[in-house]
Short mmCIF file of C-alpha atoms in Angstrom, two decimals:
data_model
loop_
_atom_site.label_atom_id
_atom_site.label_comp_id
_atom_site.label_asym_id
_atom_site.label_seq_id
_atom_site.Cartn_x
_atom_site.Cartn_y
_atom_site.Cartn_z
CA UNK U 8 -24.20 60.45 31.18
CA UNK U 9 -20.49 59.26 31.28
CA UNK U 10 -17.55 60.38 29.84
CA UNK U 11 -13.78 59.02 29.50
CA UNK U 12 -10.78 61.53 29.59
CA UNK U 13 -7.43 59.97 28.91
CA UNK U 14 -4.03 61.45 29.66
CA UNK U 15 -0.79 60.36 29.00
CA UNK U 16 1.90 59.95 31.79
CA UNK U 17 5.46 58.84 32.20
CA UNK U 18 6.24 56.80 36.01
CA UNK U 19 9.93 56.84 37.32
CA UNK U 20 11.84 53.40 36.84
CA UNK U 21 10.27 52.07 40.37
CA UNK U 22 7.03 53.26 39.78
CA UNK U 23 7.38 51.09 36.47
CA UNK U 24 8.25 47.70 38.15
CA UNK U 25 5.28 49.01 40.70
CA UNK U 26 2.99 48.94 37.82
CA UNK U 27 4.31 45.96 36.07
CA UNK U 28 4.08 43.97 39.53
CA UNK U 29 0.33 45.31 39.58
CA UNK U 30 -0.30 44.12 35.65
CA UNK U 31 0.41 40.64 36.59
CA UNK U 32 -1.58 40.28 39.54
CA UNK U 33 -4.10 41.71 37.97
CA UNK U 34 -3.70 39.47 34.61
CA UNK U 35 -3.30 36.27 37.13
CA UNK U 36 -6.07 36.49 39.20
CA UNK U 37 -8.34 37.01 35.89
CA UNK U 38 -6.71 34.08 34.50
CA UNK U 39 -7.59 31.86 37.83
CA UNK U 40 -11.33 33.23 37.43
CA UNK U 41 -11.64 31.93 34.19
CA UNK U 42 -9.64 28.59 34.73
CA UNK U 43 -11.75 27.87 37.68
CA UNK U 44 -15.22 28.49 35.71
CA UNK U 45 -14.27 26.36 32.84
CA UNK U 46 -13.41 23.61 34.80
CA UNK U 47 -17.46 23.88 36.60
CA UNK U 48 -20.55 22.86 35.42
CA UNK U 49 -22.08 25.82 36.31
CA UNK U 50 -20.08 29.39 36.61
CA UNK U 51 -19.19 30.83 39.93
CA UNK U 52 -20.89 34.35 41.05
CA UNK U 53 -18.34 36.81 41.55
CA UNK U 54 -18.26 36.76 45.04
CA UNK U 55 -17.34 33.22 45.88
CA UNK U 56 -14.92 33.51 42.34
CA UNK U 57 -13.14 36.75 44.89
CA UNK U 58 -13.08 34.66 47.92
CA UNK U 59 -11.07 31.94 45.85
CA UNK U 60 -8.87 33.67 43.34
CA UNK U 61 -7.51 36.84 46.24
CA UNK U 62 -8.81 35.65 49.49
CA UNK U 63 -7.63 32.15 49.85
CA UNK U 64 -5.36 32.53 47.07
CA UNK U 65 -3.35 35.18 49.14
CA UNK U 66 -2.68 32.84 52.13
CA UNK U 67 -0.65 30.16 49.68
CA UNK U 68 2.40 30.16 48.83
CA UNK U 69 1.76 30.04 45.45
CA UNK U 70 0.21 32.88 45.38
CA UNK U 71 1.69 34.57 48.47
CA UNK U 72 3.07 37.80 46.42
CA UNK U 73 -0.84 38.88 45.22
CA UNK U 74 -0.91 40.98 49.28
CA UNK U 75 1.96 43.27 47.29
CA UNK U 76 -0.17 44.81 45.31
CA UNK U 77 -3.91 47.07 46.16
CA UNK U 78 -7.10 44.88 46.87
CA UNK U 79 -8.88 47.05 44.24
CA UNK U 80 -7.85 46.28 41.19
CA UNK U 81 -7.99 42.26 42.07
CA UNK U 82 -11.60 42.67 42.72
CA UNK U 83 -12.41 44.60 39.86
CA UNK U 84 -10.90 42.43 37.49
CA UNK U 85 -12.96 39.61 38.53
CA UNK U 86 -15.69 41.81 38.09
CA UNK U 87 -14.44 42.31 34.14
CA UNK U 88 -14.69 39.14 33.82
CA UNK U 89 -18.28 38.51 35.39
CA UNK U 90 -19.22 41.05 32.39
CA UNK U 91 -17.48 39.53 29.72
CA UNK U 92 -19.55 36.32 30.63
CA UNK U 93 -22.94 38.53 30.96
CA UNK U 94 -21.80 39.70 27.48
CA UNK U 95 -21.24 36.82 25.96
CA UNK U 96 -24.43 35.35 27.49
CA UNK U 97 -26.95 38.37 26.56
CA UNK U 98 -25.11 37.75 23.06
CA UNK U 99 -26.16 33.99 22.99
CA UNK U 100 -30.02 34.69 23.62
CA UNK U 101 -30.34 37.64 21.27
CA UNK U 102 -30.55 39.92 24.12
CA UNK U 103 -27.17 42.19 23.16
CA UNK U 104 -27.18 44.74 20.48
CA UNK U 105 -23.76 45.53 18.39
CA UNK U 106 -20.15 43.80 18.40
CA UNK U 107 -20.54 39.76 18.69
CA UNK U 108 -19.24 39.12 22.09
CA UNK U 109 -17.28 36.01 22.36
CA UNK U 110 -16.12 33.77 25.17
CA UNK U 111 -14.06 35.60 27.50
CA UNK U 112 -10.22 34.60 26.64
CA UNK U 113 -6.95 34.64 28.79
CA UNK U 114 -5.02 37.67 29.11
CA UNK U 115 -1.33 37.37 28.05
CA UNK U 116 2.08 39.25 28.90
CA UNK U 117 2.42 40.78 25.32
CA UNK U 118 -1.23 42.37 24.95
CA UNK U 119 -2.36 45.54 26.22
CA UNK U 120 -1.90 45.69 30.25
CA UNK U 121 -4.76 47.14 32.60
CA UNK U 122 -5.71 47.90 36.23
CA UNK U 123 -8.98 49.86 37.41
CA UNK U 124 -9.10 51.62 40.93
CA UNK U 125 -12.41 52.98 41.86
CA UNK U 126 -13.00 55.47 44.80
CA UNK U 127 -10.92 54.65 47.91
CA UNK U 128 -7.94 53.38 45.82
CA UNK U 129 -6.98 55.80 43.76
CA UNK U 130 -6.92 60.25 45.16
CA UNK U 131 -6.28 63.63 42.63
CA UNK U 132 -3.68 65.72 45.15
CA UNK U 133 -2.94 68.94 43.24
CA UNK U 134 -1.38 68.05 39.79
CA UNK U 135 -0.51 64.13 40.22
CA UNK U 136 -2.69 61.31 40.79
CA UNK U 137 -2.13 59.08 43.80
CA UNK U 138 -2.39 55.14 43.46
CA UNK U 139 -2.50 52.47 46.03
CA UNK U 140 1.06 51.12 46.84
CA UNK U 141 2.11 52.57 43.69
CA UNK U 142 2.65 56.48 44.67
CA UNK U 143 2.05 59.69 43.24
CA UNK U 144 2.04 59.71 39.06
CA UNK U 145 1.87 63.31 37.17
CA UNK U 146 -0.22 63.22 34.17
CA UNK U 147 0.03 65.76 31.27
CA UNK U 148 -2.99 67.51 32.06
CA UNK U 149 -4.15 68.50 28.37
CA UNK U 150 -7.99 69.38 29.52
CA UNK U 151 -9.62 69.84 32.99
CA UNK U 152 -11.50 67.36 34.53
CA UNK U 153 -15.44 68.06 34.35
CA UNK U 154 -16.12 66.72 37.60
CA UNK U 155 -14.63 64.35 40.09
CA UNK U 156 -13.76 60.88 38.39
CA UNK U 157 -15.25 57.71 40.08
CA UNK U 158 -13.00 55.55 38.74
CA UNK U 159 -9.36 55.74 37.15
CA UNK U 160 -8.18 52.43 34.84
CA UNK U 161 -3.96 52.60 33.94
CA UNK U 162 -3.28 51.23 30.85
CA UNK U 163 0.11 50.31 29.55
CA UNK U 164 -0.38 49.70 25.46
CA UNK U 165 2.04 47.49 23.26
CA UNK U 166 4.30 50.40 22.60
CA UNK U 167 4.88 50.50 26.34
CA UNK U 168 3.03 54.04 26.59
CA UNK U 169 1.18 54.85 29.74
CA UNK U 170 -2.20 56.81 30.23
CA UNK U 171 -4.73 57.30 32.75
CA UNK U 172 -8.33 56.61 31.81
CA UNK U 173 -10.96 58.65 34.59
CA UNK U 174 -14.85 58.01 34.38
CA UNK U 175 -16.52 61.12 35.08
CA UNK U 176 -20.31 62.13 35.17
CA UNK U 177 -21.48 65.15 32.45
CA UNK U 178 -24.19 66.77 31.76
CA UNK U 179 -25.64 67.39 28.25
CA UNK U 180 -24.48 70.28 25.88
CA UNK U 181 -27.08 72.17 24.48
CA UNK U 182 -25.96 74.13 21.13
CA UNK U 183 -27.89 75.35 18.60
CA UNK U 184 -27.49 73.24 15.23
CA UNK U 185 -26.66 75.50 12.27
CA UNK U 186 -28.71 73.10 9.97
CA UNK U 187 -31.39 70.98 9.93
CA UNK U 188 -30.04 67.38 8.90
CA UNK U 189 -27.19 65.93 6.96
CA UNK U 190 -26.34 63.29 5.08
CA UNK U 191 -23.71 61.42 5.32
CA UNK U 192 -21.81 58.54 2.13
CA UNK U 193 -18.85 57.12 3.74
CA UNK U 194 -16.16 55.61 1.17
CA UNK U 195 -12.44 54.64 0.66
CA UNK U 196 -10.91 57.61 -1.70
CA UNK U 197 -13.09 60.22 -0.29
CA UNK U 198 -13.62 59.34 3.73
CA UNK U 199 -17.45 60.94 4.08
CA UNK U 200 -19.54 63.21 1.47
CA UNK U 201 -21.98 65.24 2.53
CA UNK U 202 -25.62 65.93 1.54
CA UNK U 203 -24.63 69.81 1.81
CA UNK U 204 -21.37 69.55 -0.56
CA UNK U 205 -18.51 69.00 1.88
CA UNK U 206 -16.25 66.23 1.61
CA UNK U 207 -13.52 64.54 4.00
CA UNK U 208 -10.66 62.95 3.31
CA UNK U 209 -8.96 60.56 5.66
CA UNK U 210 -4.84 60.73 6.62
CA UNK U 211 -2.68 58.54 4.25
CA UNK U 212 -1.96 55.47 5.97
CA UNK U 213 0.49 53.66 2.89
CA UNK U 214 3.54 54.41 4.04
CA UNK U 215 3.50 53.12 7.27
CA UNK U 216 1.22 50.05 6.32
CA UNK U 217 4.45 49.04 4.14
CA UNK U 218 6.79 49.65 6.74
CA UNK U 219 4.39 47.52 8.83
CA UNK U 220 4.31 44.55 6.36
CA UNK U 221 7.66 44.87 5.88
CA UNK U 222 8.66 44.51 10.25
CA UNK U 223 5.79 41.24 9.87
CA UNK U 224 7.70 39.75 7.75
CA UNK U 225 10.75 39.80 9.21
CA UNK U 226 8.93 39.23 12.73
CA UNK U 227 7.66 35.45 11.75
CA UNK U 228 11.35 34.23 11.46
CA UNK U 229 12.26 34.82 14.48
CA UNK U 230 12.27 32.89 17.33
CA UNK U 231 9.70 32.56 19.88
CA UNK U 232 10.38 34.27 23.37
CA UNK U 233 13.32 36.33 21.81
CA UNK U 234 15.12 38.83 23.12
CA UNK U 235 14.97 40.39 18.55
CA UNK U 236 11.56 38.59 18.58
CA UNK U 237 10.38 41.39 21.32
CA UNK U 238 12.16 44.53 19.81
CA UNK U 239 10.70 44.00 16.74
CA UNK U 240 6.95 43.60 18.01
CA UNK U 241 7.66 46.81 20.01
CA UNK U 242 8.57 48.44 16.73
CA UNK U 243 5.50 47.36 14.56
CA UNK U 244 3.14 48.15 18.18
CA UNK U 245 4.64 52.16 17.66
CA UNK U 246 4.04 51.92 13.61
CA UNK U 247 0.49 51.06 14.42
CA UNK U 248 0.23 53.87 16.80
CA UNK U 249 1.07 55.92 14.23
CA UNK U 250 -1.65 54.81 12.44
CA UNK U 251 -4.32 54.75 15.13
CA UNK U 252 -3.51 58.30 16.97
CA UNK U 253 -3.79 60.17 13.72
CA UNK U 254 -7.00 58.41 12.46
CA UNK U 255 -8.73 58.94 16.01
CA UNK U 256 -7.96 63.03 15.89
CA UNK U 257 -9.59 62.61 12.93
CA UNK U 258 -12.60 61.15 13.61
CA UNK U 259 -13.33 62.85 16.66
CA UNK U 260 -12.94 66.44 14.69
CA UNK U 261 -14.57 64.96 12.02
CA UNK U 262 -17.55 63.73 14.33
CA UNK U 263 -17.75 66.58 16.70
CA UNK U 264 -18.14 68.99 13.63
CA UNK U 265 -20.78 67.47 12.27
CA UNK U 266 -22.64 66.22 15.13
CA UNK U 267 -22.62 70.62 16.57
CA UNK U 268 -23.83 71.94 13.71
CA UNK U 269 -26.66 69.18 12.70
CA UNK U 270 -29.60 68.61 14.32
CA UNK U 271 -29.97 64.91 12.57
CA UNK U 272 -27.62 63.06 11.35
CA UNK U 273 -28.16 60.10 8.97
CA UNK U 274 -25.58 57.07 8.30
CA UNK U 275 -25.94 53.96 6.54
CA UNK U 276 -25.88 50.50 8.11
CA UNK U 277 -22.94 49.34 5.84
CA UNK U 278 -22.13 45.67 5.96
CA UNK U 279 -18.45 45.81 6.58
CA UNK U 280 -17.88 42.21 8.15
CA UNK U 281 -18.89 41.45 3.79
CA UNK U 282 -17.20 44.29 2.78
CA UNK U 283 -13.72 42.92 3.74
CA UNK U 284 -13.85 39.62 2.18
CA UNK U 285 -13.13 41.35 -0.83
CA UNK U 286 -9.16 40.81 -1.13
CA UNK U 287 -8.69 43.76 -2.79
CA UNK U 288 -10.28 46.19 -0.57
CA UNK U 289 -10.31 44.62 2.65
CA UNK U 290 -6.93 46.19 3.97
CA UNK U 291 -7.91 49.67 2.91
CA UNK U 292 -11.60 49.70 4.42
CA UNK U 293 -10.15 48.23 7.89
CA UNK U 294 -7.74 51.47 7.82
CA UNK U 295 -11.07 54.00 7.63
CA UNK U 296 -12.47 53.11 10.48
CA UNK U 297 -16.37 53.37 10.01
CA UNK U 298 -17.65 51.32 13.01
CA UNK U 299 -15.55 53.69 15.28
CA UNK U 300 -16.82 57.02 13.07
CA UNK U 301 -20.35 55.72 13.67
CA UNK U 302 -20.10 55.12 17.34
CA UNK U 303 -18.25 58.43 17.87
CA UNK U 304 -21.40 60.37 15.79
CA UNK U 305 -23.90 57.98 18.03
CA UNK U 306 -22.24 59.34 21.46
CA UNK U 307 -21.69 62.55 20.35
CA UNK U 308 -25.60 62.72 19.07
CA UNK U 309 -26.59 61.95 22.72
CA UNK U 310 -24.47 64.13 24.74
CA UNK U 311 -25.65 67.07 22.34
CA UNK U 312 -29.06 66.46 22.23
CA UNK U 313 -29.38 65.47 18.83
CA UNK U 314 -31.16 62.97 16.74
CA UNK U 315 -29.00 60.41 15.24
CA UNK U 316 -30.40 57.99 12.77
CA UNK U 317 -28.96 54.74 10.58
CA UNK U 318 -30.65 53.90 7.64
CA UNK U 319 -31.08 50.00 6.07
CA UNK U 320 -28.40 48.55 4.62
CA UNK U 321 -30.64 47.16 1.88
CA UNK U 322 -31.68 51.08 0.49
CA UNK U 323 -30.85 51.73 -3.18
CA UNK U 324 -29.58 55.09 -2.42
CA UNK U 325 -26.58 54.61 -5.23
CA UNK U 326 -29.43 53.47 -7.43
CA UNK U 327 -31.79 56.44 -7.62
CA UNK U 328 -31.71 59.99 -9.21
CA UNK U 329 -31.56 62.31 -6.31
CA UNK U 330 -33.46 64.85 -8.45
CA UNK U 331 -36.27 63.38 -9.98
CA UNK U 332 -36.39 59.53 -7.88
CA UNK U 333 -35.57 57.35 -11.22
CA UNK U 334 -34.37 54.50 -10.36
CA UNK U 335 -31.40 53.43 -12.95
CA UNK U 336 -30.17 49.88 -11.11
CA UNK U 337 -27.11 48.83 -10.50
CA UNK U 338 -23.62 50.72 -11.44
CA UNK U 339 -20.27 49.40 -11.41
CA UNK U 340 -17.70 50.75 -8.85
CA UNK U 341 -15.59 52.69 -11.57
CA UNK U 342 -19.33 54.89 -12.77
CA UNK U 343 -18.30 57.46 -10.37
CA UNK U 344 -20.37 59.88 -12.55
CA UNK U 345 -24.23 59.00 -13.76
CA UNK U 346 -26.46 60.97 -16.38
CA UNK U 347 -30.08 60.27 -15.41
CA UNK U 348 -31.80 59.79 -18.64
CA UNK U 349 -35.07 60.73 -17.11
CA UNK U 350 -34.10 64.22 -16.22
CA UNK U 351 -31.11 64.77 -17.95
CA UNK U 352 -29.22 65.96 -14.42
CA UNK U 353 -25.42 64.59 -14.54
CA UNK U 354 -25.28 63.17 -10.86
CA UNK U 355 -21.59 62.14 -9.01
CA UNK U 356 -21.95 58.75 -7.37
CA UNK U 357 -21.49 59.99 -3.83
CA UNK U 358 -22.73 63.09 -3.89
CA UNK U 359 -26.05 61.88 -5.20
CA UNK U 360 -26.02 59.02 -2.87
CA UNK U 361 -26.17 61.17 0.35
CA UNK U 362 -28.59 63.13 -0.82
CA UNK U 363 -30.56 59.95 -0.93
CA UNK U 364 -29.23 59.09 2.59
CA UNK U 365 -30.38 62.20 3.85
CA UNK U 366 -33.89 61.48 2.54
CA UNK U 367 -34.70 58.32 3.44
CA UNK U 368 -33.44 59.04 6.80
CA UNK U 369 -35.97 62.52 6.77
CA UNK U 370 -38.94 59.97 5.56
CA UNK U 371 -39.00 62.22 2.25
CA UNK U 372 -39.10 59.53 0.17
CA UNK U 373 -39.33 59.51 -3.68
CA UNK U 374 -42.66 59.13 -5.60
CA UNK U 375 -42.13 55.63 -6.03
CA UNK U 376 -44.48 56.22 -9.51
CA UNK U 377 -40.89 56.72 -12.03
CA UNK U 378 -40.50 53.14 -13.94
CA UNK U 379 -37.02 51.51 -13.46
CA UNK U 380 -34.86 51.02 -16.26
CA UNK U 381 -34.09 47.34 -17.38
CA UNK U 382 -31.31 48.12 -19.39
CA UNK U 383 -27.12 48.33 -17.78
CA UNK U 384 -26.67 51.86 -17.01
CA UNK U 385 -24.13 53.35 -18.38
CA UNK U 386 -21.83 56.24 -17.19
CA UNK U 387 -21.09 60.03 -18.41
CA UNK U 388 -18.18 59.65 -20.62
CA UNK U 389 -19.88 56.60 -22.80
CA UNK U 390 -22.87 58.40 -23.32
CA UNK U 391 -21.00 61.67 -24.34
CA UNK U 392 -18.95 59.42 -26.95
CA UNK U 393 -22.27 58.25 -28.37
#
């Protein structure tokens, strides 16, 4: 299977322009490619799109200054675009599973810059990393490379930081999982609950967000192309970082715990494209980052041999006693606490409802026998008062 390991590193002032040169060839020729097949009837293979876009392109002088830069990363960023069109394609007949893709979209100046040199363009040489016409860069080597990369991609982000991205070929991990299968309830207050009693709590993110809403604000009166206009996008591009790079060490500690000492691991298909249409909520449940949590526990599941498993959206799992499988209904978000007046067990919302996670995703399923209750549950403290 493959693996990504990203490193940070920091090029000399020429080695900058020498990347920046690179970026827009790179963004340019894509641009071309995509021009070119919305203008046909029927799209270009990537072959004759090369041919027109670097080949011919190169020996105009419009287009003269594209023989500056490596071959490489020209041709693989028609290739990018021959898969964003396959994607968007499979995605049309049914054929894709996950993300909508959508038609493929020009690149622009301002968005996140890459360039991908496979083998023959791109050499490790002791501690730095050689690149075609663009010299010898020296990343901050935080982890050892499993095996030789095939491919390196440098990216240059909005906050003008630089990595290198290597694709590298591992084999799988085999552990021994400490426990049989988990649960897992993810929510807003409380990140993810466990079936076993742990909880996780996600990094504070209000702070910045104001901060954030704050530079927005003062970002849509300024003019367009500004010298301000462009300090303050920098500025908002570094306050998001600060968002992002904490909540990504989280998840991946998060995920790699519990996918190394689990040998199942059930989530639940939550609908969060719904989810966010709720004006109240929507800013804080794009901050948690589920989608990413889940993919992370999916990846993780396969390079550690273990069984990963998502459960229907449409299970009452927040509806049913985790003891005794009565099913109460409905509850209002503010019940955080339920007494099961079939049992008598006082059950917490989440707890109880990875519990039921858990089973469903086990197949131990509830004897569906108990009668459901017709009548508005109601929560701890009201029945106490009564």
């Amino acid at each position: 299977m493959k693996a990504r390991y990203q490193y940070r590193f920091y090029p000399t002032d020429q080695q900058q322009q020498s990347l920046a040169r690179l970026f827009g060839c790179v963004r340019v020729v894509y641009n071309d490619a995509l021009a070119i097949c919305k203008q046909s009837q029927k799209k270009p293979k990537s072959p004759e799109l090369q041919k027109i876009v670097i080949t011919q392109a190169k020996q105009t002088e419009r287009r003269a200054w594209l023989s500056e830069v490596s071959n490489i990363p020209l041709q693989q960023s028609v290739a990018d675009l021959e898969i964003a069109f396959k994607n968007f394609f499979d995605d049309c007949k049914g054929k894709r599973k996950g993300r909508k893709a959508g038609y493929p979209k020009f690149k622009k100046r301002t968005n996140r810059q890459s360039a991908r040199f496979r083998i023959g363009g791109f050499s490790i040489k002791g501690e730095g990393v050689y690149l075609a016409k663009i010299g010898v860069v020296k990343p901050i080597w935080s982890r050892e490379l499993p095996a030789n990369p095939s491919s390196v991609t440098v990216i240059k982000d909005c906050a003008n930081r630089y990595f290198l991205s290597f694709v590298v070929d591992i084999e799988p991990i085999n552990v021994n999982a400490k426990n049989q299968s988990i649960g897992i309830d993810l929510g807003i207050k409380t990140f993810a609950v466990m079936s076993n009693g742990d909880q996780a709590f996600s990094p504070d993110y209000k702070k910045l967000d104001r901060k954030i809403r704050k530079l927005q604000r003062k970002l849509a009166r300024q003019q367009k192309d500004s010298r301000r206009r462009n300090k303050i996008r920098i500025q908002i591009a570094k306050l998001h970082n600060q968002i992002a790079d904490p909540r990504k060490d989280f998840l991946h500690k998060l995920s790699t715990k519990v996918v190394s000492e689990n040998q199942t691991i059930v989530l639940e298909d939550l609908n969060v494209s719904g989810m966010v249409k709720n004006r109240k909520l929507s800013r804080a449940i794009s901050q948690q980052g589920w989608r990413e949590f889940r993919i992370l526990v999916e990846a993780k599941s396969e390079k550690y041999g273990r069984k990963f498993v998502v459960i229907s959206r449409w299970e009452p799992t927040s509806q049913i006693c985790s003891d005794c499988g009565y099913k109460w209904g409905k509850i209002d978000l503010s019940i955080r606490s339920i007494l099961c007046l079939n049992c008598g067990t006082e059950q917490n919302r989440d707890d109880n409802a990875s519990v039921n996670i858990e089973m469903v995703g086990m197949g131990h399923r509830h004897d569906l026998k108990c009668t459901s209750r017709q009548s508005k549950t109601t929560s701890v403290a009201s029945v106490i008062e009564a």
